[in-house]
CSV table of C-alpha atoms in Angstrom, one decimal:
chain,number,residue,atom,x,y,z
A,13,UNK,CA,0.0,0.0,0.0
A,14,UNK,CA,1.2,3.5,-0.5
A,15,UNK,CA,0.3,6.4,1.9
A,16,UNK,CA,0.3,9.6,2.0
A,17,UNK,CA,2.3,11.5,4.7
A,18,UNK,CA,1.9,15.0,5.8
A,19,UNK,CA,5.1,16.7,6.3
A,20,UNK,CA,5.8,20.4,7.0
A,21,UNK,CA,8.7,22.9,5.8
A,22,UNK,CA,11.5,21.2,5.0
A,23,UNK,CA,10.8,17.8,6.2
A,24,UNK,CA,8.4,18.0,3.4
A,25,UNK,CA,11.6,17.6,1.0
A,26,UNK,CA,13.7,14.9,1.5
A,27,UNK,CA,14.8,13.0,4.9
A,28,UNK,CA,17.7,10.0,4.9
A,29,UNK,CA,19.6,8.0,6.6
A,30,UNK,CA,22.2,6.8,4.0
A,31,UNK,CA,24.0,3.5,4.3
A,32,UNK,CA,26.5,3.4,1.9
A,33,UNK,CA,29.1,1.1,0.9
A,34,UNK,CA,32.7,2.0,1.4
A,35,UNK,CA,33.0,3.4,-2.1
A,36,UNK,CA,30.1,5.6,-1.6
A,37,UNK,CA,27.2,3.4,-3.8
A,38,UNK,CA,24.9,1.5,-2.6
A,39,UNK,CA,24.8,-2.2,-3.5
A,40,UNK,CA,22.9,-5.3,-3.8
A,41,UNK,CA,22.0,-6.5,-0.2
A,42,UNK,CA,22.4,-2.8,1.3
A,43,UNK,CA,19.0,-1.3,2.7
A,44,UNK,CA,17.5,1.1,0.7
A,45,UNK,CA,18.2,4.6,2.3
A,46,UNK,CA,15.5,6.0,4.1
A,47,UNK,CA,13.4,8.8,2.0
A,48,UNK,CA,10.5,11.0,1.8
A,49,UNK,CA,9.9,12.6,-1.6
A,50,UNK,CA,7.3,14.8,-3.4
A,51,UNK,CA,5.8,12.9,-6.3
A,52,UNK,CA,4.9,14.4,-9.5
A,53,UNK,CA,0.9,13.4,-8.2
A,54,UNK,CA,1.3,16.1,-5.7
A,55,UNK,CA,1.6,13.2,-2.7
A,56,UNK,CA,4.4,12.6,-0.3
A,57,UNK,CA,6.3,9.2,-0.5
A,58,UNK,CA,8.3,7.5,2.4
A,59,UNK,CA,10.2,4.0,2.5
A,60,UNK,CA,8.7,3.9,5.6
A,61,UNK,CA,5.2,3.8,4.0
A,62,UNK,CA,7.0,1.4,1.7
A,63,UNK,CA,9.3,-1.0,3.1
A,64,UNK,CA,7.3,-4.1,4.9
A,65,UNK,CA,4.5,-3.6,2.4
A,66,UNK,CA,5.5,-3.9,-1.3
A,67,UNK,CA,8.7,-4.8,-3.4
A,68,UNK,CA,10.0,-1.1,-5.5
A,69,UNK,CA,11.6,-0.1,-7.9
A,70,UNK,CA,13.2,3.2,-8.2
A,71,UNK,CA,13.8,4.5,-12.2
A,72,UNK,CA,16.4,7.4,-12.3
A,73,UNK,CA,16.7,9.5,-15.3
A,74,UNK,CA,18.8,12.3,-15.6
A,75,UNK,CA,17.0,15.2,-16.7
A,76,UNK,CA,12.8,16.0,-17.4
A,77,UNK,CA,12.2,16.7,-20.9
A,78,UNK,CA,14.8,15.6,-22.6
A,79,UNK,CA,14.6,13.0,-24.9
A,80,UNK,CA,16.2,9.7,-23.6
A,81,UNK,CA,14.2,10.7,-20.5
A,82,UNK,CA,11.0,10.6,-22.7
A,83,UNK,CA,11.4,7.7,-24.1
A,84,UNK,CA,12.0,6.2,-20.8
A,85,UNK,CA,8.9,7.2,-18.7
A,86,UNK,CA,6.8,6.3,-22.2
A,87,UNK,CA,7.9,3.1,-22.0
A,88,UNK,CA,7.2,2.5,-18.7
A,89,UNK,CA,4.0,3.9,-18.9
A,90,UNK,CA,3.3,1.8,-22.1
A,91,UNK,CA,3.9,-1.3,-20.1
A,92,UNK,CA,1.8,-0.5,-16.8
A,93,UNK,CA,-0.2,-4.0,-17.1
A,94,UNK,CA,2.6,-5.9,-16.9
A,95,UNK,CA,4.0,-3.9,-14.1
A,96,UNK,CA,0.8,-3.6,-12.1
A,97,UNK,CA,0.8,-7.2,-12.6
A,98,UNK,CA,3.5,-7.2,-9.4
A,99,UNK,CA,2.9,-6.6,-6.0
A,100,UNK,CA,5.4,-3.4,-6.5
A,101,UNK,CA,5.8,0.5,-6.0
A,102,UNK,CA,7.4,1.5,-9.5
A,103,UNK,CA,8.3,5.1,-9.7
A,104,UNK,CA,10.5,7.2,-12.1
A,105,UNK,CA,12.8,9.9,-10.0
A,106,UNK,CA,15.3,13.4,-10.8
A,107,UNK,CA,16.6,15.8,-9.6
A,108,UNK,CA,14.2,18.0,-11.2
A,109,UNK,CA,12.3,19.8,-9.0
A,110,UNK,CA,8.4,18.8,-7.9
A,111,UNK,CA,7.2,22.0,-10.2
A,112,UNK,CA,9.2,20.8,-13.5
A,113,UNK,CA,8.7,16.9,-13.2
A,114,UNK,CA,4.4,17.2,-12.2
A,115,UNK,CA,4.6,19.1,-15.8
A,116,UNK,CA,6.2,16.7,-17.5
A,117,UNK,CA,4.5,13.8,-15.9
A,118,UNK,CA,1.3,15.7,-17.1
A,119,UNK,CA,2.7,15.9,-20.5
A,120,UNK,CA,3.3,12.3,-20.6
A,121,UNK,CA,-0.2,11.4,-19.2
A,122,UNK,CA,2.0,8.8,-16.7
A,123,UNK,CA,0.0,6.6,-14.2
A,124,UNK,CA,2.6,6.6,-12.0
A,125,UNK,CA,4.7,9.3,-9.8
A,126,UNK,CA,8.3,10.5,-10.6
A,127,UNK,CA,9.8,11.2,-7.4
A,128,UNK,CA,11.3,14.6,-7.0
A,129,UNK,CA,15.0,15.3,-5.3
A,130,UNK,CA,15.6,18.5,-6.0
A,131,UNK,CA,18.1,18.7,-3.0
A,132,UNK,CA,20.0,15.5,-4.7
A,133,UNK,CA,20.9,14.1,-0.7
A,134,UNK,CA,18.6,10.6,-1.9
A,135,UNK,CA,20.7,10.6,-4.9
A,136,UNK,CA,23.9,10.7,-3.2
A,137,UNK,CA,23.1,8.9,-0.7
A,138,UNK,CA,23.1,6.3,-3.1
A,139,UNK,CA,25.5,7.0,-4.9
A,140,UNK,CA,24.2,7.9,-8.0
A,141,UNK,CA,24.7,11.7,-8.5
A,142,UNK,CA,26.6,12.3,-10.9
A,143,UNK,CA,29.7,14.6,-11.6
A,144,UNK,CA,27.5,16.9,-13.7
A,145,UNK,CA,25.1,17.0,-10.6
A,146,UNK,CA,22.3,14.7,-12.2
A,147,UNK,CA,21.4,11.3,-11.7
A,148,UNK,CA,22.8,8.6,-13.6
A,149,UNK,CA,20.3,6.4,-15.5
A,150,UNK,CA,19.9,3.3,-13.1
A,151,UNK,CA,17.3,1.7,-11.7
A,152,UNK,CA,16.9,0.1,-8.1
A,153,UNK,CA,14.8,-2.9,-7.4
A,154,UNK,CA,14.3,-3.4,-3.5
A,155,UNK,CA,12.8,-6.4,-1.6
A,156,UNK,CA,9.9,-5.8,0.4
A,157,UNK,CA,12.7,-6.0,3.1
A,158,UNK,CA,13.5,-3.2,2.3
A,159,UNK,CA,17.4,-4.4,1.1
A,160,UNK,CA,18.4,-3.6,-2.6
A,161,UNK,CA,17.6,-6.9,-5.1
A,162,UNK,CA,19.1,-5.7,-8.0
A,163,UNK,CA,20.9,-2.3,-9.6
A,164,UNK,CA,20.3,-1.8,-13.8
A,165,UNK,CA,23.0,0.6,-15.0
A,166,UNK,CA,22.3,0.0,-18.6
A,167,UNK,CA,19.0,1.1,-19.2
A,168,UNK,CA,17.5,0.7,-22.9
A,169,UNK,CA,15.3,3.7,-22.7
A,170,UNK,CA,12.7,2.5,-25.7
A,171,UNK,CA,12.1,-0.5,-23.6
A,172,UNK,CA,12.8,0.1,-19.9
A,173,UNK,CA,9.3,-0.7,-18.8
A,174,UNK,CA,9.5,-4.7,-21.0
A,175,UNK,CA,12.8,-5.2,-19.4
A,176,UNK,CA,11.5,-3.9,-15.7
A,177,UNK,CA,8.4,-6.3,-16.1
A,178,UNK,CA,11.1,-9.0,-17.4
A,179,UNK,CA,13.4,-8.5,-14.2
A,180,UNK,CA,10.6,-8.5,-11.4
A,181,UNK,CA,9.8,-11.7,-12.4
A,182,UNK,CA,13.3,-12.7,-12.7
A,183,UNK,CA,14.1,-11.9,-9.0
A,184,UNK,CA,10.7,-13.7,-7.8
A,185,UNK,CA,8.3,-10.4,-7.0
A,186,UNK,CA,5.2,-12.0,-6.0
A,187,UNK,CA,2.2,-11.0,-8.2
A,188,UNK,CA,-0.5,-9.2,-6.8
A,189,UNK,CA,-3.7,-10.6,-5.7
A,190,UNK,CA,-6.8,-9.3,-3.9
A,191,UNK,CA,-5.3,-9.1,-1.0
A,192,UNK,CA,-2.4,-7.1,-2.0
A,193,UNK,CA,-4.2,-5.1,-3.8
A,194,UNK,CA,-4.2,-1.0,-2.8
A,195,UNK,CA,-7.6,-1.1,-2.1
A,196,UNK,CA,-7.5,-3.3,-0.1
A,197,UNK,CA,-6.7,-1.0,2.4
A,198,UNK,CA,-9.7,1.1,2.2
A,199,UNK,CA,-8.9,3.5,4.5
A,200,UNK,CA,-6.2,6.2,4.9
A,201,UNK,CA,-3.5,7.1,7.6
A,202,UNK,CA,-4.8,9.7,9.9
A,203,UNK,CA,-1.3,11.3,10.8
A,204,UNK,CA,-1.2,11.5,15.2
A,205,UNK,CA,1.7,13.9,15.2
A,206,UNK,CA,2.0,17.4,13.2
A,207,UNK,CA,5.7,17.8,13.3
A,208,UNK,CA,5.4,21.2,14.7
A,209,UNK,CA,3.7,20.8,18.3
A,210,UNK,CA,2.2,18.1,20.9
A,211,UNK,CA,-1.4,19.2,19.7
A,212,UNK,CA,-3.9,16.5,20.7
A,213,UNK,CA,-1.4,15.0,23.3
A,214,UNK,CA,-1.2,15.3,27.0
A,215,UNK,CA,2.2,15.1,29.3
A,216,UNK,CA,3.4,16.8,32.4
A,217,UNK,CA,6.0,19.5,30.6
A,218,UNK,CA,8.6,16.5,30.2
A,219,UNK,CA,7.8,15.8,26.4
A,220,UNK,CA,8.7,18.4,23.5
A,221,UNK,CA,9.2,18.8,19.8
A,222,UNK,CA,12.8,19.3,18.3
A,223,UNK,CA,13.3,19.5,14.7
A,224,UNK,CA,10.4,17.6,14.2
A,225,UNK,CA,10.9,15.1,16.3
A,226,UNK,CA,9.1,13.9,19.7
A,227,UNK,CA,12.0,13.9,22.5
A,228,UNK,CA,11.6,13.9,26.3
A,229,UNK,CA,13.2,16.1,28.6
A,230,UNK,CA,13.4,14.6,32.4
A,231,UNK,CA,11.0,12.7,34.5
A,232,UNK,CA,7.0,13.1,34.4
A,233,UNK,CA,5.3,10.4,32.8
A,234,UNK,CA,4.3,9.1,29.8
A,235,UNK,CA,3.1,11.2,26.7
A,236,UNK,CA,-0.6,10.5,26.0
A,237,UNK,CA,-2.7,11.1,22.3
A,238,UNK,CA,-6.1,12.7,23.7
A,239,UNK,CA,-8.1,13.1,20.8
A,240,UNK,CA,-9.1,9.5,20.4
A,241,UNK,CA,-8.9,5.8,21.5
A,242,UNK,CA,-7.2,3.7,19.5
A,243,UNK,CA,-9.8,1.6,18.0
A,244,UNK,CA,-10.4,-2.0,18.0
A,245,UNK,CA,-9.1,-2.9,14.8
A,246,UNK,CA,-6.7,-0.8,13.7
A,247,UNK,CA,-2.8,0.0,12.3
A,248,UNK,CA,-0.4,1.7,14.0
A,249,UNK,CA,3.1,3.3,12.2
A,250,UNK,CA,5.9,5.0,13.7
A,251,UNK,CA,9.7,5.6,13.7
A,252,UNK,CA,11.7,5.3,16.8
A,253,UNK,CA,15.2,5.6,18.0
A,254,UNK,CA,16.9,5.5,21.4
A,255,UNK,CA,20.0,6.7,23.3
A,256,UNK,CA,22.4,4.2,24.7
A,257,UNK,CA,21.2,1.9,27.1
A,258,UNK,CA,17.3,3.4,26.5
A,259,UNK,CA,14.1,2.1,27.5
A,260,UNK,CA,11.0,2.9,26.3
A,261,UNK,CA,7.5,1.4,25.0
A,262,UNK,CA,4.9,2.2,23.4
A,263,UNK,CA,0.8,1.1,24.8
A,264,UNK,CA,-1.6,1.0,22.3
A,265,UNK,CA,-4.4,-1.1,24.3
A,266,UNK,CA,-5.0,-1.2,27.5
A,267,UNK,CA,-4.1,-4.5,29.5
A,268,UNK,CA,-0.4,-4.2,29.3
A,269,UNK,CA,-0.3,-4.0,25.7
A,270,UNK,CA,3.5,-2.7,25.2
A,271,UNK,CA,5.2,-2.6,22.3
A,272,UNK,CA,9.2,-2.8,23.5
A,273,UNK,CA,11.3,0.1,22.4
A,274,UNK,CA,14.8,-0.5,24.0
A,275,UNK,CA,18.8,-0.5,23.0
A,276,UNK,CA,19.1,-4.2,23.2
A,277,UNK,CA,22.8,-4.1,23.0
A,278,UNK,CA,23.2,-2.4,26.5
A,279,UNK,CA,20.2,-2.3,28.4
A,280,UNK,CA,19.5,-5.6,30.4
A,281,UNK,CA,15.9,-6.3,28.9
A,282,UNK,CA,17.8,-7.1,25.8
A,283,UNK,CA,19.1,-10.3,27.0
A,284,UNK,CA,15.6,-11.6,27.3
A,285,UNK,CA,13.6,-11.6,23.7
A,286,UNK,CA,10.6,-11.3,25.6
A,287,UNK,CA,11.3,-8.2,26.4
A,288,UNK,CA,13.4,-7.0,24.0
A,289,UNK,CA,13.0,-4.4,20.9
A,290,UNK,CA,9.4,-5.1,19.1
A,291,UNK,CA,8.3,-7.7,21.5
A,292,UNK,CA,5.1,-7.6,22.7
A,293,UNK,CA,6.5,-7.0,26.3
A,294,UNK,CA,6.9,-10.2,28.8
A,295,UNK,CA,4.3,-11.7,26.5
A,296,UNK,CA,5.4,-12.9,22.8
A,297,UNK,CA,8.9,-12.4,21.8
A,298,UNK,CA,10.0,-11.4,17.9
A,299,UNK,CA,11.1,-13.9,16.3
A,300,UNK,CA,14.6,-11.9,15.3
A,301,UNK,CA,16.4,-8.7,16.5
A,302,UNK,CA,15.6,-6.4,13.5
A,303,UNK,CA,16.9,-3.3,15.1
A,304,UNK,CA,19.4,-0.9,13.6
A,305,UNK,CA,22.1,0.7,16.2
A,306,UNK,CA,21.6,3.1,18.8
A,307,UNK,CA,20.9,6.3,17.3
A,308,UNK,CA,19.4,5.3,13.8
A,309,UNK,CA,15.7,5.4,13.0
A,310,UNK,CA,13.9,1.8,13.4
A,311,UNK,CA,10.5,1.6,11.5
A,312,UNK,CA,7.9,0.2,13.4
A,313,UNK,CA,4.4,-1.1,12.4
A,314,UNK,CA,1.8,-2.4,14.7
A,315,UNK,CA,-1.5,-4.3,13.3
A,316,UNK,CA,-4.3,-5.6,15.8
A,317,UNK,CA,-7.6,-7.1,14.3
A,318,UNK,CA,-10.0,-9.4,16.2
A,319,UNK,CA,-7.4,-11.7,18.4
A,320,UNK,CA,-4.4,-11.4,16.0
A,321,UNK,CA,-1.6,-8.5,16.7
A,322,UNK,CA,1.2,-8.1,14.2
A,323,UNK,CA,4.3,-6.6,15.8
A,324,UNK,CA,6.9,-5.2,12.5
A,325,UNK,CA,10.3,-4.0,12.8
A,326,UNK,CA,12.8,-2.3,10.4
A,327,UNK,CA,10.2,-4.0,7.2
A,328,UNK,CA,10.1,-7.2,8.7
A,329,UNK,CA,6.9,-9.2,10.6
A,330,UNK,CA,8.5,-10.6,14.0
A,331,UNK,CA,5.1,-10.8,15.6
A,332,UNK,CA,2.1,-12.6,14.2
A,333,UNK,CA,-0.1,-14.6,16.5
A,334,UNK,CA,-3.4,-15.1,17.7
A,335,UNK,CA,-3.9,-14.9,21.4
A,336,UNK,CA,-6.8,-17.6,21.6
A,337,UNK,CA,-4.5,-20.4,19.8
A,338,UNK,CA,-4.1,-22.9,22.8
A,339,UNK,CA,0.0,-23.3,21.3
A,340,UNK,CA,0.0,-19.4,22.8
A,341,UNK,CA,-1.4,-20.3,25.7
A,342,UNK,CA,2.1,-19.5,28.4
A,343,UNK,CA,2.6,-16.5,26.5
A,344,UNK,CA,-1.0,-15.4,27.5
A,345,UNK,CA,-0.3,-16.3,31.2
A,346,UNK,CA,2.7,-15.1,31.6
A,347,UNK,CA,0.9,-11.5,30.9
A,348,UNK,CA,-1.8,-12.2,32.9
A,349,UNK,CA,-0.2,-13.0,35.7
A,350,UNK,CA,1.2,-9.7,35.3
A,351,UNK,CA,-1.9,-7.8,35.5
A,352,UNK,CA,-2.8,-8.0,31.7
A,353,UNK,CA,-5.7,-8.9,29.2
A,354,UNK,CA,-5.1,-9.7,26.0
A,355,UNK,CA,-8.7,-9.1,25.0
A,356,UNK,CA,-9.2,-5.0,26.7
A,357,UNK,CA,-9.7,-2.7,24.3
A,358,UNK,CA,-10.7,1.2,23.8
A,359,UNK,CA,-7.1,1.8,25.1
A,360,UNK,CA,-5.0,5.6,24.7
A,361,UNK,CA,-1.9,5.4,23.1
A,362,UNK,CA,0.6,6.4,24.6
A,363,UNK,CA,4.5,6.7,24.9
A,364,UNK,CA,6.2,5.5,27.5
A,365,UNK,CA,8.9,7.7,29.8
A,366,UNK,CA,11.7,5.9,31.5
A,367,UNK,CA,13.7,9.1,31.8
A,368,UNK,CA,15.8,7.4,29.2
A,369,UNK,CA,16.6,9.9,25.7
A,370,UNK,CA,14.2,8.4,23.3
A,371,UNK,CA,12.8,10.0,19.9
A,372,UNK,CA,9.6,9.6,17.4
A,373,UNK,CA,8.3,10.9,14.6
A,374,UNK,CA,5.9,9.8,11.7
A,375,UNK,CA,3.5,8.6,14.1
A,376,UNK,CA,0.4,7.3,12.0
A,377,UNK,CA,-3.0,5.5,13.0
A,378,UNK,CA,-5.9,3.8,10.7
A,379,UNK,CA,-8.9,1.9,11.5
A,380,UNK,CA,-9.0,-1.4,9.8
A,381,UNK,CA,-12.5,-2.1,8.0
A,382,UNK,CA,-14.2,-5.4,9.6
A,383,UNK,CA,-14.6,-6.7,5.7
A,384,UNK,CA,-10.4,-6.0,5.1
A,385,UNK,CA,-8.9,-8.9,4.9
A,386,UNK,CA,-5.5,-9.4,6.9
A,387,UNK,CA,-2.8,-11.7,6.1
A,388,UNK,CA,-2.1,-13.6,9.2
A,389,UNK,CA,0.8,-16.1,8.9
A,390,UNK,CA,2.2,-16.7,12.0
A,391,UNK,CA,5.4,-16.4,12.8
A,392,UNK,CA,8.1,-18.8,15.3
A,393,UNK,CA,9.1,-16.7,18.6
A,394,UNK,CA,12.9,-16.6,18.6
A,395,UNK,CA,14.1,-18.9,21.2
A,396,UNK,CA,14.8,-18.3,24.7
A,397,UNK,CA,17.7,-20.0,26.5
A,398,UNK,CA,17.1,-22.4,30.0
A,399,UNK,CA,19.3,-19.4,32.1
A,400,UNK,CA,17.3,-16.7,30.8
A,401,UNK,CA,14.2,-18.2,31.3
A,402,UNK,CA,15.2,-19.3,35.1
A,403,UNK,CA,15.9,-15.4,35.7
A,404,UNK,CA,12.3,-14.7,33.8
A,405,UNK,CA,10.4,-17.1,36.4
A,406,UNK,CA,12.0,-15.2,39.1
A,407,UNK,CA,11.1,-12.3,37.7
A,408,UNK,CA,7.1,-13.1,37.2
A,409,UNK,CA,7.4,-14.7,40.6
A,410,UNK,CA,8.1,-11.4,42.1
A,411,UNK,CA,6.1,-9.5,40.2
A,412,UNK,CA,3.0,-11.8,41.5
A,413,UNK,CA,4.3,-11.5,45.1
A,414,UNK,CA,4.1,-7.5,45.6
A,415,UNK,CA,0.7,-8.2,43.9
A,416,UNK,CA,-0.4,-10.6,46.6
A,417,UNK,CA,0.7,-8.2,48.9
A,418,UNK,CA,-0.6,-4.9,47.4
């Protein structure tokens, strides 16, 4: 699915986080650098909108209007059944600004977006900005993972979009189907968070906005979205990051519903999957650490419909069970014997404050039709050795003691 963010100033533009090779390109098997970009349609693209949802393919061209550039976007245009065909985000993409490339989308009559980067950072960031300060003519394939597939730097321009179609099916894209169809997601991302202020939340004077980013400053609590409950069914995106050593956690239903948002590398809930980064805390573990390292943005996606909740991390699914499935049924205890229901609802979200540095942004919320289907595959916790499961029991058992005695 592709969504549209809302982005002010110059967040509106462009941001990144490049991960380059040494040589300065990205290659096959790097992650795709994170983006936002104005399409030629007049709507914002993100990879985090992206990444976890779809395969994409990125077609550079150097310059609008010109005539290898023509013949490029034509041909991909001319070919849109055999791309739509794929479960894939195809755009075109310059350096051109948002102005020139909407006209010459228009004068094309494309059915798709060229992405705009008139500030050329996504460009170099992958390393292909060229000496002249355009793009090279490549195109980028990327996994729904979000990691680079395959790189084309000889691009026939008269029949770009038979050779994309041609190499989607070469590297396995899965066609689309009903359920991977746009629509399919009837409804749209209401965005939580303006990027300017902390309108609609509530907090104690401990939580602010810097640079467009949520941050906290000292103890006070937790930061608390006021306008609404999160509903029953629903989807839940945001990006994270954390400070050495940090702890932190999103609720999004009531009953001890925690998505984990730790440094697993220092911190000592990291040790324990159950409670690390992306678990649904001291209930279902992920089945991998997907993080990225302290101080780089982590994706994160949450999905709860009927008694399934999807936890995602960084594009991938680590979470995907269903609570009444008897195999579940520790899991479910262990919660519960924390003070948790896996079946409370009308919950706030809210962010968690453990006076650790901690950092969002993007923070999106849609309800999830009862008639949408949901692709529910579930997923293998990762396992958990006998040591640190002898520390957990001590752990629940004294967490049920101060309960007896409360």
């Amino acid at each position: 699915m592709i969504c549209k963010h809302m982005f002010t100033g110059a967040a509106l533009c462009l941001m990144l986080l490049a991960c380059t090779s040494a040589k300065g390109e990205v290659e096959v098997g790097d992650p795709l650098p994170e983006f936002v970009l104005q399409g030629s349609d007049g709507k914002t693209y993100s990879s985090t909108d992206l990444i976890g949802e779809q395969a994409i393919v990125i077609a550079w061209f150097p310059k609008a209007f010109t005539g290898g550039c023509t013949k490029e976007c034509k041909s991909l245009r001319e070919n849109s059944d055999q791309l739509k065909a794929f479960d894939v985000a195809y755009f075109a993409a310059s350096c051109d600004t948002p102005e020139l490339n909407a006209d010459f989308a228009k004068s094309l009559d494309l059915d798709y977006p060229i992405l705009s980067d008139p500030s050329k950072r996504f460009a170099k960031a992958l390393g292909c900005l060229n000496e002249r300060g355009v793009s090279n003519r490549w195109t980028y394939y990327v996994g729904v993972d979000g990691k680079v597939l395959h790189i084309d730097k000889a691009v026939q321009t008269a029949s770009h979009g038979e050779s994309v179609a041609a190499k989607l099916a070469e590297l396995g894209v899965a066609k689309r189907t009903a359920n991977t169809d746009e629509s399919a997601h009837s409804t749209e991302f209401e965005s939580l968070f303006n990027g300017v202020d902390l309108e609609g939340w509530k907090h104690s004077g401990n939580w602010s906005v810097v640079n467009g980013e949520i941050t906290r400053e000292g103890k006070g609590g937790s930061l608390t979205y006021a306008k609404s409950k999160v509903p029953d069914d629903f989807e839940l995106r945001f990006e994270w990051k954390v400070g050495e050593g940090s702890n932190s956690g999103v609720y999004y239903r009531p009953g001890q519903y925690e998505y984990q948002i730790l440094d697993n590398s220092k911190h000592r809930d990291g040790e324990n999957p159950r409670t690390s980064a992306a678990s649904l805390y001291f209930c279902m573990q992920p089945s991998e650490d997907a993080t990225r390292p302290v101080g780089q943005w982590n994706q994160a996606r949450i999905v709860g419909k009927g008694t399934v909740v999807q936890h995602w991390l960084n594009g991938k699914k680590v979470i995907d069970f269903d609570y009444t499935d008897p195999k579940w049924a520790f899991n479910v205890d262990m919660l519960e014997k924390r003070g948790g229901k896996l079946d409370a609802r009308e919950g706030s979200l809210s962010l968690q404050d453990h006076g650790d540095p901690v950092w969002y942004r993007n923070i999106q919320m849609r309800t999830i039709p009862a008639d949408e289907p949901l692709n529910h595959d579930p997923i293998q916790p990762a396992e958990i050795s006998e040591e640190v499961l002898k520390k957990e029991k001590e752990k629940l058992d004294a967490i049920v003691n101060r309960r007896k005695k409360a």
